[in-house]
mmCIF file of C-alpha atoms in Angstrom:
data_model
loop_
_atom_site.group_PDB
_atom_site.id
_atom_site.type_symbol
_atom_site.label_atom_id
_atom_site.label_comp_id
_atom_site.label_asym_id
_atom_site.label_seq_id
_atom_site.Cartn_x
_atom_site.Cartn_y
_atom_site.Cartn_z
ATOM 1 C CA UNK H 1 113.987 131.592 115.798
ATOM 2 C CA UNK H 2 111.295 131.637 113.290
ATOM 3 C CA UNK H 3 112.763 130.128 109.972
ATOM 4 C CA UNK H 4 112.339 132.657 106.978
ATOM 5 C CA UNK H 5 110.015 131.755 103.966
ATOM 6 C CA UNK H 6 111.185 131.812 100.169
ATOM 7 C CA UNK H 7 108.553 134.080 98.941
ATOM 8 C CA UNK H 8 106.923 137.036 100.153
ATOM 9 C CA UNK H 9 103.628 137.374 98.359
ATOM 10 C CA UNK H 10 102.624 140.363 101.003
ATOM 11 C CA UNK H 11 105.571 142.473 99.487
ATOM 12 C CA UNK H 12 104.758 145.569 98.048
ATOM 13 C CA UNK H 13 105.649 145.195 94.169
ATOM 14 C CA UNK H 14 106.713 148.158 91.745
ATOM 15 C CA UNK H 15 106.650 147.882 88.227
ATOM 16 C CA UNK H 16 109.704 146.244 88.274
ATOM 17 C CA UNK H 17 108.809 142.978 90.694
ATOM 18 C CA UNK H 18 105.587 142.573 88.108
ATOM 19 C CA UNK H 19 107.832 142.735 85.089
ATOM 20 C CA UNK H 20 109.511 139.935 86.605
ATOM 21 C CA UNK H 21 106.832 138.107 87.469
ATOM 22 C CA UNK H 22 104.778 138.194 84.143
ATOM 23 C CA UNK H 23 108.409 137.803 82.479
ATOM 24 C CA UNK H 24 109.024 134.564 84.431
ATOM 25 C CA UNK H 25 105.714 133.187 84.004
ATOM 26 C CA UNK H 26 105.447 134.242 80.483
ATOM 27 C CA UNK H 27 108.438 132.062 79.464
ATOM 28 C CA UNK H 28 106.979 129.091 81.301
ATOM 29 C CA UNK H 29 103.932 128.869 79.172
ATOM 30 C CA UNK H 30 106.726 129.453 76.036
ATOM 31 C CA UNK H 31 108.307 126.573 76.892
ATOM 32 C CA UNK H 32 104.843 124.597 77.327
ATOM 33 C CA UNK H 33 103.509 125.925 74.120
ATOM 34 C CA UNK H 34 106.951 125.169 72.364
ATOM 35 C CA UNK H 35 105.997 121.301 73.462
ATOM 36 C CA UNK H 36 102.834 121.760 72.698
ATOM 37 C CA UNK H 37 103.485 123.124 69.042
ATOM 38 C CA UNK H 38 106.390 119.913 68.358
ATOM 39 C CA UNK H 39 103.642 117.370 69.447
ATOM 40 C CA UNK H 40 101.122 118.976 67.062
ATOM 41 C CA UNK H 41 103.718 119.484 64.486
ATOM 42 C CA UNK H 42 104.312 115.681 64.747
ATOM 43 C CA UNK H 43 100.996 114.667 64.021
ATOM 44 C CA UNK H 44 102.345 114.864 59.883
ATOM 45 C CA UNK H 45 104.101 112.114 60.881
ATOM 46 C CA UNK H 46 100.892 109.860 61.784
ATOM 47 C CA UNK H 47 99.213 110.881 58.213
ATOM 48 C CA UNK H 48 97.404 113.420 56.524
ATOM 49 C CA UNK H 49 93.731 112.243 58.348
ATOM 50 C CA UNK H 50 95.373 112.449 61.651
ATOM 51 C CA UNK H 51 96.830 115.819 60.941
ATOM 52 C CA UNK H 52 93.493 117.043 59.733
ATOM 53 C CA UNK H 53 91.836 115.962 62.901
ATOM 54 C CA UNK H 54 94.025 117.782 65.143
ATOM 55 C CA UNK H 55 94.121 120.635 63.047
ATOM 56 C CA UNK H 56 90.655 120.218 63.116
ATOM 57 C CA UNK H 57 90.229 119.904 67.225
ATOM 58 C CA UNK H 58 92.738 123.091 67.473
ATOM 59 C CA UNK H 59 90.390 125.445 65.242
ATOM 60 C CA UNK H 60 87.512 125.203 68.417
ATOM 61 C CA UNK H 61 87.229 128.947 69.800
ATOM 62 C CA UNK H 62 88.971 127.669 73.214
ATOM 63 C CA UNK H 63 92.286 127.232 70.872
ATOM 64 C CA UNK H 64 91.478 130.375 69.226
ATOM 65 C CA UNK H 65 91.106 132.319 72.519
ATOM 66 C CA UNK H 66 94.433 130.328 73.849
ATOM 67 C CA UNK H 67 96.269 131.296 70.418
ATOM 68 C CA UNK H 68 95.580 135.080 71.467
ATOM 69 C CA UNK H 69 96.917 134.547 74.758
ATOM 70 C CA UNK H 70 99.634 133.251 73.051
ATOM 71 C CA UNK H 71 100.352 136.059 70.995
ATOM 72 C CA UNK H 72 99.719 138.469 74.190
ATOM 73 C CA UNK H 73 102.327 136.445 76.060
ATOM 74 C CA UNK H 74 105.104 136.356 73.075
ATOM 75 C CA UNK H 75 104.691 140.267 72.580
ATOM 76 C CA UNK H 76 104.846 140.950 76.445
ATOM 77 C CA UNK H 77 107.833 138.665 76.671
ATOM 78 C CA UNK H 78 109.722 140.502 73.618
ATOM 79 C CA UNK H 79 109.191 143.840 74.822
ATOM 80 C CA UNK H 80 109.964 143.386 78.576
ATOM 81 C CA UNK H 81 112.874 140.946 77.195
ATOM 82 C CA UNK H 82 114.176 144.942 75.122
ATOM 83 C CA UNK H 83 113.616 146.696 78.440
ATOM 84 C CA UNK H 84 115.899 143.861 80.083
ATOM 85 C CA UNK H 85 118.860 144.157 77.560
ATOM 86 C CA UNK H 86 118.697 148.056 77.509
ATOM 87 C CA UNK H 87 118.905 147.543 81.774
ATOM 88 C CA UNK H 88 121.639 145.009 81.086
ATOM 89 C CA UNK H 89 124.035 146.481 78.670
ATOM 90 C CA UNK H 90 122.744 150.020 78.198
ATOM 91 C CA UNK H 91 122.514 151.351 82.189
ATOM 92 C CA UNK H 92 119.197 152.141 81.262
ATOM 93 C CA UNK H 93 118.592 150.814 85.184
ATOM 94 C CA UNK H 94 117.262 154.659 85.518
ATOM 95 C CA UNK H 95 114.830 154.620 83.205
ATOM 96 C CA UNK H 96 113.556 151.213 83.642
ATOM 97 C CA UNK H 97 109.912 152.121 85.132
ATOM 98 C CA UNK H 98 109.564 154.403 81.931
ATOM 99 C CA UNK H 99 110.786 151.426 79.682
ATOM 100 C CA UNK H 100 108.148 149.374 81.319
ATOM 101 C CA UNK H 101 105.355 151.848 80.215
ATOM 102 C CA UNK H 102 106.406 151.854 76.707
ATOM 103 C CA UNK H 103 106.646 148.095 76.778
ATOM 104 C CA UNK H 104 103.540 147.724 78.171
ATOM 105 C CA UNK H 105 101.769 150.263 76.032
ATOM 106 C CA UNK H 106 103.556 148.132 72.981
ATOM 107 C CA UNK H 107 101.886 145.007 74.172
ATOM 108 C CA UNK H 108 98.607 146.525 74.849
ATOM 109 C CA UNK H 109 98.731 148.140 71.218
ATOM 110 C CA UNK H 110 99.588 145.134 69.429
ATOM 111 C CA UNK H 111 97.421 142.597 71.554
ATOM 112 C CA UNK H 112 94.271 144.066 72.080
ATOM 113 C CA UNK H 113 93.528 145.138 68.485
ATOM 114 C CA UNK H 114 94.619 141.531 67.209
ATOM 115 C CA UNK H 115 91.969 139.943 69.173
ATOM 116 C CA UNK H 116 89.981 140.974 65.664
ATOM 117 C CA UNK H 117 92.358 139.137 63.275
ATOM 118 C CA UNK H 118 91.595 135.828 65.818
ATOM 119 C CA UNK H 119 88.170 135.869 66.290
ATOM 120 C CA UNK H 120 86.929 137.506 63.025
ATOM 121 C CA UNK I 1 94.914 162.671 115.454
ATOM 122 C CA UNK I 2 94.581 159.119 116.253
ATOM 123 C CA UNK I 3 96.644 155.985 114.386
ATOM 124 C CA UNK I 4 96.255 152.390 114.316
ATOM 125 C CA UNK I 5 98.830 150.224 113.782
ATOM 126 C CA UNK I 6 98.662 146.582 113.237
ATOM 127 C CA UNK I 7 102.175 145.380 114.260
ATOM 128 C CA UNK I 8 104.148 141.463 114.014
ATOM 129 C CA UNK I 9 104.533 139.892 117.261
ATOM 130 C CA UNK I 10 106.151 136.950 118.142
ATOM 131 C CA UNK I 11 108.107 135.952 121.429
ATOM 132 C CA UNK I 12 109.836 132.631 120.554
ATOM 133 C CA UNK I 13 109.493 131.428 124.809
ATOM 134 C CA UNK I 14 105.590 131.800 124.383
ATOM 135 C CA UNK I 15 104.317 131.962 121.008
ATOM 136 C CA UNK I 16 103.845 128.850 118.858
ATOM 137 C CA UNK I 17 103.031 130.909 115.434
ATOM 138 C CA UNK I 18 103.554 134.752 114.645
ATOM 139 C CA UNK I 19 100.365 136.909 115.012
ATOM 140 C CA UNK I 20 98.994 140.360 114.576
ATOM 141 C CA UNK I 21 98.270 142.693 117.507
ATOM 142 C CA UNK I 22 96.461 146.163 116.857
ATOM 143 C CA UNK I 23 97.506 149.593 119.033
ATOM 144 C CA UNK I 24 95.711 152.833 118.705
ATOM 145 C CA UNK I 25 97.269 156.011 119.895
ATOM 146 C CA UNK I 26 97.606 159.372 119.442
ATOM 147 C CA UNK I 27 100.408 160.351 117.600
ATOM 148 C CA UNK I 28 101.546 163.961 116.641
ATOM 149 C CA UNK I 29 102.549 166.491 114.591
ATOM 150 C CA UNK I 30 105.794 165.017 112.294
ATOM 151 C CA UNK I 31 105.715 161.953 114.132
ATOM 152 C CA UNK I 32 107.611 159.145 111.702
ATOM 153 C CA UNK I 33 106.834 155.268 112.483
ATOM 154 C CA UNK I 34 110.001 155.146 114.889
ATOM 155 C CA UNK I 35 108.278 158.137 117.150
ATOM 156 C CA UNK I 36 104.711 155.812 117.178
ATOM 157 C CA UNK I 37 106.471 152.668 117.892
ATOM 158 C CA UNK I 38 108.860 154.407 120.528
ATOM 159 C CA UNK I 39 105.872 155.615 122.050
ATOM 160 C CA UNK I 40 103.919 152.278 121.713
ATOM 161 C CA UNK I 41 107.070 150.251 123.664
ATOM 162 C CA UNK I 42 107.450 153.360 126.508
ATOM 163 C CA UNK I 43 103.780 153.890 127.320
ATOM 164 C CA UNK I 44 101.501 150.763 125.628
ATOM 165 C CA UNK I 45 103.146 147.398 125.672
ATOM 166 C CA UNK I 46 106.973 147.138 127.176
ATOM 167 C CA UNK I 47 107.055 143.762 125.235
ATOM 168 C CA UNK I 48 107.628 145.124 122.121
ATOM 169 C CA UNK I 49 110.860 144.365 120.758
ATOM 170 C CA UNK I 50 112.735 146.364 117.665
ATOM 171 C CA UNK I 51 116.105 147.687 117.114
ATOM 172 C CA UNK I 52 116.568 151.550 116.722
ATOM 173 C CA UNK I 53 119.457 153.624 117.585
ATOM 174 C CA UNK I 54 120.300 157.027 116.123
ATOM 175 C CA UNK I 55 116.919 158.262 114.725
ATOM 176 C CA UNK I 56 118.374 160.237 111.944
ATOM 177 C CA UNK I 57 118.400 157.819 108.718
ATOM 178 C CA UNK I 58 122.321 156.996 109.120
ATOM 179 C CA UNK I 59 122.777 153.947 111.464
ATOM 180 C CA UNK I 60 120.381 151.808 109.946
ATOM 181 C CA UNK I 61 119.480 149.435 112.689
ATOM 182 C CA UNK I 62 115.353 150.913 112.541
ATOM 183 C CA UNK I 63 114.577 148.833 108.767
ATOM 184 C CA UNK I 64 111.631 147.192 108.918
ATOM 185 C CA UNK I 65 109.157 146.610 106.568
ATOM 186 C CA UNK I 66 106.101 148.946 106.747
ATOM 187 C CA UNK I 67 103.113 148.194 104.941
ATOM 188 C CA UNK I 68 104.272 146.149 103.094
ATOM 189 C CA UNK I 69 107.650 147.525 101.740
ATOM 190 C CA UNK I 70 111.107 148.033 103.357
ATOM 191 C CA UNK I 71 111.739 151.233 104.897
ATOM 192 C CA UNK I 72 113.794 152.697 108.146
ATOM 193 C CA UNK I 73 111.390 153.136 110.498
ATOM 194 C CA UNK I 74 113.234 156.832 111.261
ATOM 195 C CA UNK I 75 112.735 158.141 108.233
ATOM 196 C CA UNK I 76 109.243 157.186 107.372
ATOM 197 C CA UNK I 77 106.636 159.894 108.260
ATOM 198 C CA UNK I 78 103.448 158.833 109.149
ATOM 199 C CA UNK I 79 101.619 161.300 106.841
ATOM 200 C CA UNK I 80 103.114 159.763 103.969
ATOM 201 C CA UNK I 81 101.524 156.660 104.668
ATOM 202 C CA UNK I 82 98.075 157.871 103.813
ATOM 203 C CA UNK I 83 95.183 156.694 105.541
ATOM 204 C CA UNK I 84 94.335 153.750 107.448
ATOM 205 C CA UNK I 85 95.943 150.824 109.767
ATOM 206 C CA UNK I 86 99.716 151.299 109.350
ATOM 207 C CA UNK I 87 101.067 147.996 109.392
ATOM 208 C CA UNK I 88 104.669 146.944 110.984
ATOM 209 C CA UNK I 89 106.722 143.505 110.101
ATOM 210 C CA UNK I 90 110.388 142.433 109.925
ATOM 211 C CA UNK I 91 112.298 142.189 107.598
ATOM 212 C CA UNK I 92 111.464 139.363 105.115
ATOM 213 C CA UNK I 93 113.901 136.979 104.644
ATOM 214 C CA UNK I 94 115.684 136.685 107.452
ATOM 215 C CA UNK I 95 114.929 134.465 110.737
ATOM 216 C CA UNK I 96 112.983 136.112 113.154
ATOM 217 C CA UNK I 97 114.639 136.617 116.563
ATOM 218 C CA UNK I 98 111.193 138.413 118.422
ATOM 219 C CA UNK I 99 108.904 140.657 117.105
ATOM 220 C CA UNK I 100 110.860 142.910 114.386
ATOM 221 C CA UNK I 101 114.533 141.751 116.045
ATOM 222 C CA UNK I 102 115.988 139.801 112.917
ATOM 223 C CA UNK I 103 118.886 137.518 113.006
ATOM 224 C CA UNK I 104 121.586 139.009 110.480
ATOM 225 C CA UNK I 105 124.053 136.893 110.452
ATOM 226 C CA UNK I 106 123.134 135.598 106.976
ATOM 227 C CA UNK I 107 122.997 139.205 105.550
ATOM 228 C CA UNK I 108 126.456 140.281 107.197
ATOM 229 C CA UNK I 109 127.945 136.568 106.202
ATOM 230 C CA UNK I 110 127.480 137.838 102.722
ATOM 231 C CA UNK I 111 128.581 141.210 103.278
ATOM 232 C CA UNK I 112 131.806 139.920 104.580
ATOM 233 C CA UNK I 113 132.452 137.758 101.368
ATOM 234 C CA UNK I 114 133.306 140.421 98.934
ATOM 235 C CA UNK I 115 136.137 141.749 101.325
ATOM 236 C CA UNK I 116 134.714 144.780 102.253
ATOM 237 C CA UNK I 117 137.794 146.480 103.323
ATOM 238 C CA UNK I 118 140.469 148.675 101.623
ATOM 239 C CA UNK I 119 143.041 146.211 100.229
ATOM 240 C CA UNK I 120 146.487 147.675 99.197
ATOM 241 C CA UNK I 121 149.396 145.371 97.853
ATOM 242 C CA UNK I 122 151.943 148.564 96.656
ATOM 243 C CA UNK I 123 153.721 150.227 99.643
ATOM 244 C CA UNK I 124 151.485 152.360 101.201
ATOM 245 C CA UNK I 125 151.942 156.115 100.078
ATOM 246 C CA UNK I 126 153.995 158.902 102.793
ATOM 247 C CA UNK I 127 150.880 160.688 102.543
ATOM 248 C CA UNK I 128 147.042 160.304 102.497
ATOM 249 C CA UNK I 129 146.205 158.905 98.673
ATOM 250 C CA UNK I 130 144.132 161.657 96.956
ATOM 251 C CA UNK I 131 141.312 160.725 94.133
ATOM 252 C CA UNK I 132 140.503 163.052 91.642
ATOM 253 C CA UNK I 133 136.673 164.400 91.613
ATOM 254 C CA UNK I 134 135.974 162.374 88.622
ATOM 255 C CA UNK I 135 137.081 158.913 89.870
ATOM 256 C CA UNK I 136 135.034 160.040 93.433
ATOM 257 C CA UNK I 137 132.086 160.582 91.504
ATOM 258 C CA UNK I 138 132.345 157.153 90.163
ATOM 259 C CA UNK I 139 131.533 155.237 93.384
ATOM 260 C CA UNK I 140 130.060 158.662 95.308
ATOM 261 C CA UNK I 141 126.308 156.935 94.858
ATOM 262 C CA UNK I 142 127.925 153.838 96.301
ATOM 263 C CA UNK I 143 129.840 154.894 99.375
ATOM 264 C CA UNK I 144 126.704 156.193 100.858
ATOM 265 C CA UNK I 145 125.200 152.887 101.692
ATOM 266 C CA UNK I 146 124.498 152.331 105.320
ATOM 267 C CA UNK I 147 124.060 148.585 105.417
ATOM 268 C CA UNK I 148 120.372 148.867 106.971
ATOM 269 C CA UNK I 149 120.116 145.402 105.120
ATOM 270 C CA UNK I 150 116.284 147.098 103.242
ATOM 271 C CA UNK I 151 117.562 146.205 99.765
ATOM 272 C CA UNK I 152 119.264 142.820 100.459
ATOM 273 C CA UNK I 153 115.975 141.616 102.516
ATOM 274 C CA UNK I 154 113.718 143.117 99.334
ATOM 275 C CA UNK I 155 115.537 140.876 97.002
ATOM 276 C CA UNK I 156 113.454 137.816 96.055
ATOM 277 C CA UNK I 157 115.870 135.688 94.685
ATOM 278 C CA UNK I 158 117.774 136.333 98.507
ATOM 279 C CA UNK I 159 114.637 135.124 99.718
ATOM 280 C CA UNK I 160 114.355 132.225 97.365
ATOM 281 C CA UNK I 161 118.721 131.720 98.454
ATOM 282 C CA UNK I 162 119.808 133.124 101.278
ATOM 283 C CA UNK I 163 123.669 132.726 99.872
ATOM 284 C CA UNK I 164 122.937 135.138 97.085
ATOM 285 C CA UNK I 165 125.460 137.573 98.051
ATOM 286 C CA UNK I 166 122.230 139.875 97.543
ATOM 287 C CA UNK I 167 122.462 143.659 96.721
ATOM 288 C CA UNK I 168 124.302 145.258 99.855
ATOM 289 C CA UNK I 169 127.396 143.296 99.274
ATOM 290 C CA UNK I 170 127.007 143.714 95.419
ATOM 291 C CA UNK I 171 126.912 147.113 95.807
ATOM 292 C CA UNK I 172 129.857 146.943 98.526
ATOM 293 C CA UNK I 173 131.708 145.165 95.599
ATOM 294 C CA UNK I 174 131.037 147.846 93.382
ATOM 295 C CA UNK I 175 132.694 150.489 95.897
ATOM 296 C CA UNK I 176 135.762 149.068 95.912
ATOM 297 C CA UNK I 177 136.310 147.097 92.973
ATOM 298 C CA UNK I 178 135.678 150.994 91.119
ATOM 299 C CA UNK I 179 137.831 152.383 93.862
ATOM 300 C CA UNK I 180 140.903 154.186 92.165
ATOM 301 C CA UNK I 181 143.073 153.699 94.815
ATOM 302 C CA UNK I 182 142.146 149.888 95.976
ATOM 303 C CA UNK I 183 144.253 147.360 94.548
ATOM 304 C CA UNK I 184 142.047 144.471 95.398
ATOM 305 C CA UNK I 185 139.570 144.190 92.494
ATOM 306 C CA UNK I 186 140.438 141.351 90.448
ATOM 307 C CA UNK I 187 140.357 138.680 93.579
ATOM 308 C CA UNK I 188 137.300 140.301 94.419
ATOM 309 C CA UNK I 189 135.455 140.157 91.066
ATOM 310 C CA UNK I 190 136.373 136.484 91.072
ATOM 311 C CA UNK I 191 134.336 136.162 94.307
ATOM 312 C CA UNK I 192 131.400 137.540 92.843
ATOM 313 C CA UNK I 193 131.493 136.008 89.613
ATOM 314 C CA UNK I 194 129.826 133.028 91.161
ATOM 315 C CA UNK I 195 126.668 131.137 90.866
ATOM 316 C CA UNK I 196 125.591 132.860 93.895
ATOM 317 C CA UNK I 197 126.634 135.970 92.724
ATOM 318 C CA UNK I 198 126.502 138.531 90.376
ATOM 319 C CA UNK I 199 123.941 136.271 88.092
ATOM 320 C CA UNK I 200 121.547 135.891 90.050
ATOM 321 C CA UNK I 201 120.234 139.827 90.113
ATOM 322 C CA UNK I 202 117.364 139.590 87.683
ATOM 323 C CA UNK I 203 116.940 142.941 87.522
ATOM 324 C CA UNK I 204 113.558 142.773 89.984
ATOM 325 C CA UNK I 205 114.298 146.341 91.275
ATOM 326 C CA UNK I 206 112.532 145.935 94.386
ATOM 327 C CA UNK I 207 116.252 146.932 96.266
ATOM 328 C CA UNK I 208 116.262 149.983 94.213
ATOM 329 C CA UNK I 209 112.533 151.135 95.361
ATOM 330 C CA UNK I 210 113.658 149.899 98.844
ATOM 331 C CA UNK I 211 116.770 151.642 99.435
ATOM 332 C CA UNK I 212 116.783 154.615 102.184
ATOM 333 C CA UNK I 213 119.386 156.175 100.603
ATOM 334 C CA UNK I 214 117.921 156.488 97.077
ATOM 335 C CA UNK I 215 120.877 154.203 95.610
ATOM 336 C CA UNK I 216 120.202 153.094 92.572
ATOM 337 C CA UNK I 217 121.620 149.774 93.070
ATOM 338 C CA UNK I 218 120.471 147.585 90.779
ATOM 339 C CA UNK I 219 122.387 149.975 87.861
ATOM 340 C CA UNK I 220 125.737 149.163 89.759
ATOM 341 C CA UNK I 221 124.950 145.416 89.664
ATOM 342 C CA UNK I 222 124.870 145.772 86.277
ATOM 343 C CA UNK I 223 127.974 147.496 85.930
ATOM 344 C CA UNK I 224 129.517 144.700 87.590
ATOM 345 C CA UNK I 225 128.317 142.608 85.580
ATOM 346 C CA UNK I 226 129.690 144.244 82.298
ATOM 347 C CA UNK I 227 132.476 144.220 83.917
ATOM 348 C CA UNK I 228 132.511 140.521 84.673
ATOM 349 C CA UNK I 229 131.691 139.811 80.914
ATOM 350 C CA UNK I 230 134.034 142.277 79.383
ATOM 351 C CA UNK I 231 136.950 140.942 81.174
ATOM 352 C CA UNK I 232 136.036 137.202 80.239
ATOM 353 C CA UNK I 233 135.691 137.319 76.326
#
């Protein structure tokens, strides 16, 4: 017998298998960026110079472009994370392919057009 | 009109790893996939092995996964498919017997957990036990399940552990435990409240899009779930 594997990349996903996905990887990077953000947060604690100097190394465009992704990952996360509570305690489980749309019209809306308040 | 289909092989007494073989035929008018793989094990390769029995969307034994997404092989018409190779696997998640033959034993192991049987403590009633059409309606959706094992095999986090009870026994649960006239819900519930139950849905949806019967299954999770919570605080 041929031993199953524990993913099936070849599946065919809907809406709802990418929702999971980008929600799942999404709160990964949270997590790193909440380490991230108490290490940098620390640096107070080695003096005002050494905060200045990170504060310094984090305003490079590669942070700025990484602080967008950021925010594109937080708002995808909250708005999925709605669609999952109104599935979860609303039996919204019918609508949930429209519920993705409007989250990810949300996201798109409120990411894209903040790429100007980074970068300008 | 010609077809090609690119279809899973793998004979455990020969074959080392799993590979791809490619048939072309002619198929007809209305054909569905079981019709062109019938046709391929009659008249183009004896070797191929799959499991089919009634042809008419209610036994369930024909779900495999075709290109790329869980469907009985009875039911799917080739037209639908659009254009290009058609391509035939087993189910995922399951061990692979030969060719699209699946073992499953894991998928009925589960099934068998939640006590998928009428249970009845009272003394049984003179006559037959009548439901009202409103608490029918209630698990109507759910009583049409025909255990083809499409959702359950969809699920990733089954794939990721195959002792998730997975969405076919969930949804088995859900029949009875929502059954008016079943007495056995609470000792039930208690099964599936369980780290390898209920919790582990993450509302993915892929059973839903895979399910023959158009069940909307991951809703009745979900239920069961509220149920599980409501009864605990």
């Amino acid at each position: 017998m041929l031993k199953p594997k524990w993913f099936y990349p070849s599946y065919k996903k809907d809406v709802g298998e990418w929702a999971w996905i980008l929600h799942r990887l999404g709160g990964l990077a949270l997590i790193f960026y909440l380490f991230l953000h108490i290490f940098v947060t620390n640096r107070l604690a080695a003096g005002p110079e050494a905060f200045n100097a990170t504060m310094k190394a984090l305003s490079t465009p590669v942070f700025k472009f990484l602080e967008w992704g950021l925010w594109g990952v937080i708002l995808f996360h909250a708005f999925n994370g709605i669609r999952l509570v109104l599935v979860d305690f609303a039996g919204a489980s019918k609508y949930q392919k429209l519920l993705f749309w409007i989250a990810f019209v949300l996201f798109l809306a409120l990411w894209i057009p903040a790429a100007w308040k980074f970068f300008l | 009109m010609k077809r090609k289909f690119k279809i899973f092989r793998y004979n455990p007494e020969k074959d080392k790893r799993p590979y791809y073989k490619e048939y072309e035929i002619e198929i007809g008018e209305g054909w569905t996939v079981l019709d062109a793989i019938n046709h391929i094990h009659w008249y183009v390769d004896g070797t191929l092995a799959f499991r089919r029995a009634c042809r008419s969307e209610i036994c369930g034994s024909c779900a495999m996964r075709i290109n790329g997404k869980n469907r009985l092989a009875c039911k799917t018409q080739i037209k639908t498919l659009g254009k290009g190779t058609i391509k035939i696997e087993p189910l995922p998640g399951l061990p692979i017997i030969k060719d699209m033959v699946v073992d499953l034993d894991p998928f009925f192991r589960n099934l068998e957990k939640v006590k998928p049987y009428f249970i009845k403590y009272s003394p049984l009633p003179e006559k037959e036990q009548l439901q009202t059409p409103q608490e029918r309606e209630i698990i109507n959706e759910a009583a049409m399940c025909i255990l083809c094992g499409a959702c359950t095999t969809s699920c990733p986090s089954f794939w990721a552990n195959p002792d998730y009870l997975g969405p076919a026994a969930l949804l088995k649960a859900y029949r009875f435990i929502f059954d008016s006239r079943d007495e056995g819900g609470k000792e039930r519930l208690e099964i599936i409240n369980d780290r390898n139950g209920l919790w582990r849905c993450h509302a993915i949806f892929n059973c839903t899009e895979a399910c023959p019967k158009n069940i909307n299954i991951t809703y009745y999770i979900k239920k069961l779930q509220n149920l599980a919570v409501n009864n605990q605080f």
